[in-house]
PDB file of C-alpha atoms in Angstrom:
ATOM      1  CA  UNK A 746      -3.536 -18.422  -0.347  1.00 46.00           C
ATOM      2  CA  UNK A 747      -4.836 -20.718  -2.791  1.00 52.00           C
ATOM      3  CA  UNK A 748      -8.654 -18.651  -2.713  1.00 56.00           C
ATOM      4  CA  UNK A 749      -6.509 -15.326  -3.357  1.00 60.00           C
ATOM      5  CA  UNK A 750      -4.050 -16.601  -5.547  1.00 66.00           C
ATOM      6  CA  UNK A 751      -0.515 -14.720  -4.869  1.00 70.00           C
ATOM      7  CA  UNK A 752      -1.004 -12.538  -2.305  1.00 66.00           C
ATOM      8  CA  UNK A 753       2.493 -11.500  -1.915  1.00 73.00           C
ATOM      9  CA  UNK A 754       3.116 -10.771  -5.182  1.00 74.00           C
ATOM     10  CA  UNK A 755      -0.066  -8.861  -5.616  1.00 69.00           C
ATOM     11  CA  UNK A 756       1.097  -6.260  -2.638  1.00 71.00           C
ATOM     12  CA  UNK A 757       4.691  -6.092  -4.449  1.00 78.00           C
ATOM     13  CA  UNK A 758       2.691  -4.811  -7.819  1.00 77.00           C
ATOM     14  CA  UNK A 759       0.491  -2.968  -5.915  1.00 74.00           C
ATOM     15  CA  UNK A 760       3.301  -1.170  -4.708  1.00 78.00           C
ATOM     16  CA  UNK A 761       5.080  -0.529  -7.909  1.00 85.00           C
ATOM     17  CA  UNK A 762       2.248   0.674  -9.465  1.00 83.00           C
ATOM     18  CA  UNK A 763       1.408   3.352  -6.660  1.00 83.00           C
ATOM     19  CA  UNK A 764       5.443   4.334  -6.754  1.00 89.00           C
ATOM     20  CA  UNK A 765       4.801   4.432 -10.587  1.00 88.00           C
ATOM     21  CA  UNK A 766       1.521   6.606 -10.065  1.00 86.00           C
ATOM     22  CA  UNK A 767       3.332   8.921  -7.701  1.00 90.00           C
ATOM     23  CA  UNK A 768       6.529   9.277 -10.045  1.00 92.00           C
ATOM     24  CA  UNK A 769       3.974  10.804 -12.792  1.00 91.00           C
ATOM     25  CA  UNK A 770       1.798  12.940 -10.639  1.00 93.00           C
ATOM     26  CA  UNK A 771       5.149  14.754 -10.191  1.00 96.00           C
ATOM     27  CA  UNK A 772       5.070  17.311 -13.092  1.00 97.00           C
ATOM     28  CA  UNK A 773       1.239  17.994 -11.627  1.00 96.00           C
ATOM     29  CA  UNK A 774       2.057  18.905  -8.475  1.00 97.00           C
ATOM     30  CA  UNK A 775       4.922  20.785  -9.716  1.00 98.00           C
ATOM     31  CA  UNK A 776       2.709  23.139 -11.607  1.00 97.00           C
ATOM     32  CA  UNK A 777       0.367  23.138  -9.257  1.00 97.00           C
ATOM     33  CA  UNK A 778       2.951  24.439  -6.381  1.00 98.00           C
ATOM     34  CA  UNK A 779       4.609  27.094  -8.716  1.00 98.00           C
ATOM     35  CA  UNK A 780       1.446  28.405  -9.481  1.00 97.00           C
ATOM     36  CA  UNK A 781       0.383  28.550  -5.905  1.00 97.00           C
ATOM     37  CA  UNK A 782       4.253  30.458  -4.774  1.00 97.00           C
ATOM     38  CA  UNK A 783       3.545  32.738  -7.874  1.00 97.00           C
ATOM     39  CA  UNK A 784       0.338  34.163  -6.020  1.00 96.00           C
ATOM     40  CA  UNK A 785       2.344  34.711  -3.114  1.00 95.00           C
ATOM     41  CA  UNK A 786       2.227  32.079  -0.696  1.00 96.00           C
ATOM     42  CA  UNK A 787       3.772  28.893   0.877  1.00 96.00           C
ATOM     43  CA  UNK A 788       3.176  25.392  -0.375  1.00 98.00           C
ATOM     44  CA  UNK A 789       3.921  22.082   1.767  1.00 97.00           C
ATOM     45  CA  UNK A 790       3.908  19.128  -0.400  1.00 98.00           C
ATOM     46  CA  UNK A 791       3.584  14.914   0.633  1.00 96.00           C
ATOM     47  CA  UNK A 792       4.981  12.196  -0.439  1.00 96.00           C
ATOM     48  CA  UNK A 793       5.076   8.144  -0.072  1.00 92.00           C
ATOM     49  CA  UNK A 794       8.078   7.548  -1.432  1.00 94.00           C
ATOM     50  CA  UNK A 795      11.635   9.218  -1.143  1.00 94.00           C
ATOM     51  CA  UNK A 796      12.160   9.140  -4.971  1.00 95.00           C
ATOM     52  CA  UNK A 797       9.306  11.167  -5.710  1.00 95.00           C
ATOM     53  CA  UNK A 798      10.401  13.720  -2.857  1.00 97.00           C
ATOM     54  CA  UNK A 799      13.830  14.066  -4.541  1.00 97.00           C
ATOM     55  CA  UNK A 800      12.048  14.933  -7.588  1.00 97.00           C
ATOM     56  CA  UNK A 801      10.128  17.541  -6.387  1.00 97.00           C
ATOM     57  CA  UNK A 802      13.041  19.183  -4.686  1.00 97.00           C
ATOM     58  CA  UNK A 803      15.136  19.245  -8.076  1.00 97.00           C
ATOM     59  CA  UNK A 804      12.367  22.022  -9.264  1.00 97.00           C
ATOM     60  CA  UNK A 805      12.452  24.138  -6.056  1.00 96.00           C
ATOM     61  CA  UNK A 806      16.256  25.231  -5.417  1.00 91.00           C
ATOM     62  CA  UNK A 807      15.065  26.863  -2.283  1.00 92.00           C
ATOM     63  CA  UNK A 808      13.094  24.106  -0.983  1.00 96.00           C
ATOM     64  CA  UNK A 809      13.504  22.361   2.178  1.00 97.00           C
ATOM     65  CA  UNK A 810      13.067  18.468   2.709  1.00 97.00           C
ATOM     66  CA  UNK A 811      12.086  16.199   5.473  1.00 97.00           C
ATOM     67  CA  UNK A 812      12.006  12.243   5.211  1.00 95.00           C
ATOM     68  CA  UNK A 813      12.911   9.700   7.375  1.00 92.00           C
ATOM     69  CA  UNK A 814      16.525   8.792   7.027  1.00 94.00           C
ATOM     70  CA  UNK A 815      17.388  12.481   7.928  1.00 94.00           C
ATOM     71  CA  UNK A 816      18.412  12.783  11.468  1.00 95.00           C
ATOM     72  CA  UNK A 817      16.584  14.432  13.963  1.00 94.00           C
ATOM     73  CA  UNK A 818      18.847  17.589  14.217  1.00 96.00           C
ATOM     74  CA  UNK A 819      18.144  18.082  10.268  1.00 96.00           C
ATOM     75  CA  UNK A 820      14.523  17.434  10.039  1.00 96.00           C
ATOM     76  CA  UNK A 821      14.417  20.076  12.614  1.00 96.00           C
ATOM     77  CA  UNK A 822      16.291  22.469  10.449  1.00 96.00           C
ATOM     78  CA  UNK A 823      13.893  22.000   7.733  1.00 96.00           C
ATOM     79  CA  UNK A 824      11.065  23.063   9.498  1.00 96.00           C
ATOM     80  CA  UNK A 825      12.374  25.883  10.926  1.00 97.00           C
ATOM     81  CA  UNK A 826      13.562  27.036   7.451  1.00 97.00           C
ATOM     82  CA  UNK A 827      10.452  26.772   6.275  1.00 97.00           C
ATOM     83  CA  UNK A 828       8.516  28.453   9.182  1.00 95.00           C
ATOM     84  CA  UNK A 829      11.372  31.188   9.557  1.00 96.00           C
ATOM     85  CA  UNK A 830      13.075  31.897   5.872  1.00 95.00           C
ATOM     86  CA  UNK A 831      10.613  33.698   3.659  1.00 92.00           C
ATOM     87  CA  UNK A 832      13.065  31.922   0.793  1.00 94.00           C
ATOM     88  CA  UNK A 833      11.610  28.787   1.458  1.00 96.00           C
ATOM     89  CA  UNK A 834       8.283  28.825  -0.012  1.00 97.00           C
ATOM     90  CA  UNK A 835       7.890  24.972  -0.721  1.00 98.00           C
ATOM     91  CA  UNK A 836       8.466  22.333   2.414  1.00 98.00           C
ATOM     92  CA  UNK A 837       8.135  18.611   1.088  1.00 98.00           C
ATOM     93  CA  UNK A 838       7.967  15.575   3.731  1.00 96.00           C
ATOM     94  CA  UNK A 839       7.155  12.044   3.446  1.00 95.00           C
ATOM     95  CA  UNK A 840       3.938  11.555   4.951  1.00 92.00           C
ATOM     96  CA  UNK A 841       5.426   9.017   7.612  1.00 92.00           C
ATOM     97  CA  UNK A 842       8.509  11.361   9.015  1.00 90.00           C
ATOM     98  CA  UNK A 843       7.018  14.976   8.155  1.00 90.00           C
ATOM     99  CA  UNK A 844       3.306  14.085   8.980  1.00 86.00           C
ATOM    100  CA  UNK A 845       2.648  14.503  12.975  1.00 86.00           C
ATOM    101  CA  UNK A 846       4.306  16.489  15.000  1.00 86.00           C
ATOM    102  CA  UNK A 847       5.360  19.248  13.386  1.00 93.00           C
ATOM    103  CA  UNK A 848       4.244  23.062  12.928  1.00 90.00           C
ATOM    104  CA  UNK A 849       4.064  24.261   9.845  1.00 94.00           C
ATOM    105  CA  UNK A 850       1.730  26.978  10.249  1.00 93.00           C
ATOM    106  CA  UNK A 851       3.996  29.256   7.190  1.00 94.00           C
ATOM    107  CA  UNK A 852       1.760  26.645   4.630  1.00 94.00           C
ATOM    108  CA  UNK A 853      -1.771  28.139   3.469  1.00 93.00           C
ATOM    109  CA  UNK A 854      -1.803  24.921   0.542  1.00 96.00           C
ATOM    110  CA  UNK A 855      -1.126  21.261   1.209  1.00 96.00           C
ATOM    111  CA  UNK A 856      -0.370  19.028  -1.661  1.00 97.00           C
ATOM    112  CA  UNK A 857       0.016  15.598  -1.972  1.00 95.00           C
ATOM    113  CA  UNK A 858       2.022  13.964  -4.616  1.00 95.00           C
ATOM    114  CA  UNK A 859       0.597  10.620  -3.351  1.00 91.00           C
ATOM    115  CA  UNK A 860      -1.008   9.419   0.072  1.00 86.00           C
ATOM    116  CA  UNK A 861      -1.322   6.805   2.681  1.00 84.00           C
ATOM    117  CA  UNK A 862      -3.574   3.509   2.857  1.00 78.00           C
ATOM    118  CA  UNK A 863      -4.128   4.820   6.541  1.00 80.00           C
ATOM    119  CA  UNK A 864      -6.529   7.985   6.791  1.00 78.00           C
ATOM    120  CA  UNK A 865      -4.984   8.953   9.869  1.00 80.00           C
ATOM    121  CA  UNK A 866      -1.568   9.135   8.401  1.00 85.00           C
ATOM    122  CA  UNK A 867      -3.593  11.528   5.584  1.00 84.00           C
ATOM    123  CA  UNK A 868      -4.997  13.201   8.279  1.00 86.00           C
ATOM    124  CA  UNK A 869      -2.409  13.814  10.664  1.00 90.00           C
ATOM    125  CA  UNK A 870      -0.376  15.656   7.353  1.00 89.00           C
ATOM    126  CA  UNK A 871      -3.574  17.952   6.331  1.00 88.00           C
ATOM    127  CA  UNK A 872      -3.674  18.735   9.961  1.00 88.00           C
ATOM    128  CA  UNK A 873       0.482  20.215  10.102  1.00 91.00           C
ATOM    129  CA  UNK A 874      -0.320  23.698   8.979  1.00 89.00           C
ATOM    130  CA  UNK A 875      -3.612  23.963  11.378  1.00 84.00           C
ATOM    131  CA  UNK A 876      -1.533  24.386  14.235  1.00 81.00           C
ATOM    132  CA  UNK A 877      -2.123  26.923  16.712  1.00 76.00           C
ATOM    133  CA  UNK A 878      -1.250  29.996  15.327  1.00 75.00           C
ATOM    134  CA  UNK A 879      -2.881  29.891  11.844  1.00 77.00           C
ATOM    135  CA  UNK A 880      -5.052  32.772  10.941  1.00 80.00           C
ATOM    136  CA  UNK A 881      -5.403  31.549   7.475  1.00 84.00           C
ATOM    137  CA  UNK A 882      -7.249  29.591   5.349  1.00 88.00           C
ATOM    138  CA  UNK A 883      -5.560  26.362   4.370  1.00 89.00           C
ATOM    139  CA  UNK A 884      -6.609  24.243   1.424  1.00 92.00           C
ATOM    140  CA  UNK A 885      -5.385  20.794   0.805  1.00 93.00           C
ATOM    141  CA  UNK A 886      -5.205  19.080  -2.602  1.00 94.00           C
ATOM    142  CA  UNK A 887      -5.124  15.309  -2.988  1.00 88.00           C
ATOM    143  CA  UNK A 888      -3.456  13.755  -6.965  1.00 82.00           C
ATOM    144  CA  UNK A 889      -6.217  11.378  -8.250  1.00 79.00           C
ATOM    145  CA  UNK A 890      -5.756  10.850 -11.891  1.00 75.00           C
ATOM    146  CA  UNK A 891      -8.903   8.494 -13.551  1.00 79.00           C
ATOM    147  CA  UNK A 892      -8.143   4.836 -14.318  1.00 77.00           C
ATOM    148  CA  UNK A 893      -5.662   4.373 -11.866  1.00 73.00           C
ATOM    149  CA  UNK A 894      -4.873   3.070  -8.649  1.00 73.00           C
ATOM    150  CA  UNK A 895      -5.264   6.517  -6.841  1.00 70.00           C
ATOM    151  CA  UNK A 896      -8.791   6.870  -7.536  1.00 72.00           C
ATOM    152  CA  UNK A 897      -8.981   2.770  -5.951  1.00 76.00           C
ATOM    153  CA  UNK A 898      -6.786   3.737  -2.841  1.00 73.00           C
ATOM    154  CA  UNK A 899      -9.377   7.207  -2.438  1.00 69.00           C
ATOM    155  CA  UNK A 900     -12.424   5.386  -2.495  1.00 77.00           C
ATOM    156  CA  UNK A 901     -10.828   2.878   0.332  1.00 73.00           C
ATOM    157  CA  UNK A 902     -10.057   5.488   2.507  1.00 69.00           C
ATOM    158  CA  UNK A 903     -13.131   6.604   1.953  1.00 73.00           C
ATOM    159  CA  UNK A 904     -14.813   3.531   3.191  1.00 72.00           C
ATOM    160  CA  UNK A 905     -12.376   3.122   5.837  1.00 71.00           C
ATOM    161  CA  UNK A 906     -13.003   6.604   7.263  1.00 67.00           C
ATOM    162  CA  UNK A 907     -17.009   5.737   7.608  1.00 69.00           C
ATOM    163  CA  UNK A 908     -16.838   2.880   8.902  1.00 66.00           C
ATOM    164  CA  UNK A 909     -13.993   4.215  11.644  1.00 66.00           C
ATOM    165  CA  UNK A 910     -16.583   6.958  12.077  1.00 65.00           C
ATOM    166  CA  UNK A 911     -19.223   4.270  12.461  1.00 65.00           C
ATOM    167  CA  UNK A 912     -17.279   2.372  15.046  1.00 66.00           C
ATOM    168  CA  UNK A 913     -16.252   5.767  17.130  1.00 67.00           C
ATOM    169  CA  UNK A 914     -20.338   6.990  17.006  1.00 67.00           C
ATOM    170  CA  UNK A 915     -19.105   9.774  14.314  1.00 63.00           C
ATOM    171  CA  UNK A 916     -21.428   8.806  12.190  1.00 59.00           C
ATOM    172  CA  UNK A 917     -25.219   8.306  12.629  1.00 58.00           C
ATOM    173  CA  UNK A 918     -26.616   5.358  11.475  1.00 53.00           C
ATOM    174  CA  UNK A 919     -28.800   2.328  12.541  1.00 48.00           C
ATOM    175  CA  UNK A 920     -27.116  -0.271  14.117  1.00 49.00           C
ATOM    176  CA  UNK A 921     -28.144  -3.054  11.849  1.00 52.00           C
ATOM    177  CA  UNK A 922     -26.319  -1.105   8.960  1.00 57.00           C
ATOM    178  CA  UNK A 923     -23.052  -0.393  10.859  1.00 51.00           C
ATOM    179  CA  UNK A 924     -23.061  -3.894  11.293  1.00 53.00           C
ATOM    180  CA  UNK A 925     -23.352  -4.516   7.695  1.00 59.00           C
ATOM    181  CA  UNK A 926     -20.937  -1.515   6.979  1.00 56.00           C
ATOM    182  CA  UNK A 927     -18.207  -3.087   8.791  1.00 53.00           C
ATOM    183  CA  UNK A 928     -18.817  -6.675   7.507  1.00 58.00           C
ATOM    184  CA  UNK A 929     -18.702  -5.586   4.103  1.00 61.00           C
ATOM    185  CA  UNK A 930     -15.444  -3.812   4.496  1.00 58.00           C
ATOM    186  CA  UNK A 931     -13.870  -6.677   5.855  1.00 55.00           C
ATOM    187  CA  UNK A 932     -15.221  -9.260   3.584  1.00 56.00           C
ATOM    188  CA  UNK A 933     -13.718  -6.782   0.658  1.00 60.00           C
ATOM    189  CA  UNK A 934     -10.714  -6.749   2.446  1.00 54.00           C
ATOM    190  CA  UNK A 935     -10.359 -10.565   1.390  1.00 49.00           C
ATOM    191  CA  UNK A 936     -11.612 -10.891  -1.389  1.00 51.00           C
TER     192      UNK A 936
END
């Protein structure tokens, strides 16, 4: 604690400033989703936070939502909505409740508002509307505005996916670099 200084209170900020990031990428992704329902297709949309979810939903009437606190029965409802009701063009989940194990093959676009430290939390999202099923292309847009902690959190993931793809023999590499790889990401973890 005393090499790092205030660690708690660092993560706190951290926070704050990624809800605060989020809460401004909203108007973007807006556009970006009406744009995408103008040329005739279905949007989902992620989220972190529940705020930035109810945000989003106060620009599509016909939206349907899905974050944690909602009960199983309802989160169910949404994503039938959205895979049945040809009036619900956008579907917007927190990555955490909405992300894995779900079908929501109706999506050709994947937005989202903010993302996870964890790439497999990223992952398992982009991966809802390549279910079976899908004939479609999908494409999936991530918010990373310059000078901010997005563009921080995307090159981390980055760095975390190669070396997990290091680790699992993804990756090819010589050993003596992996090794280095994975010390290096773990020395910036504390510094």
């Amino acid at each position: 604690k005393k090499k790092k200084g205030q660690p708690e209170r660092d993560l706190v900020e951290l926070g704050l400033l990624r809800k605060f990031v989020a809460m401004e990428a909203v108007p973007k992704t807006i556009e970006m989703a009406q744009d995408i329902i103008d040329q005739g297709h279905k949007v989902i949309i992620f989220t972190n936070f529940t705020d930035e979810l109810m945000d989003i939903s106060e620009a599509f009437p016909n939206a349907v939502i899905h974050y944690g606190e909602m009960n199983d029965k309802d989160k169910q409802a949404s994503v039938d909505a959205f895979q049945n009701n040809k009036k619900a063009k956008v579907f917007i989940g927190n990555i955490m409740s909405a992300g894995v194990g779900i079908t929501l093959t109706e999506g050709t676009y994947v937005i989202f508002n903010s993302f996870d430290w964890v790439p497999g939390n990223n992952e398992q999202a982009e991966d809802r509307p390549y279910r079976i099923g899908q004939t479609n292309n999908v494409n999936v847009y991530y918010q990373l505005f310059e000078d901010t902690v997005s563009v921080r959190m995307w090159e981390t993931l980055q760095r975390k996916k190669d070396v997990i793809a290091t680790i699992m023999g993804e990756k090819n590499i010589v050993e003596e670099d992996a090794i280095e790889l994975v010390l290096n990401e773990i020395i910036n973890e504390y510094e």
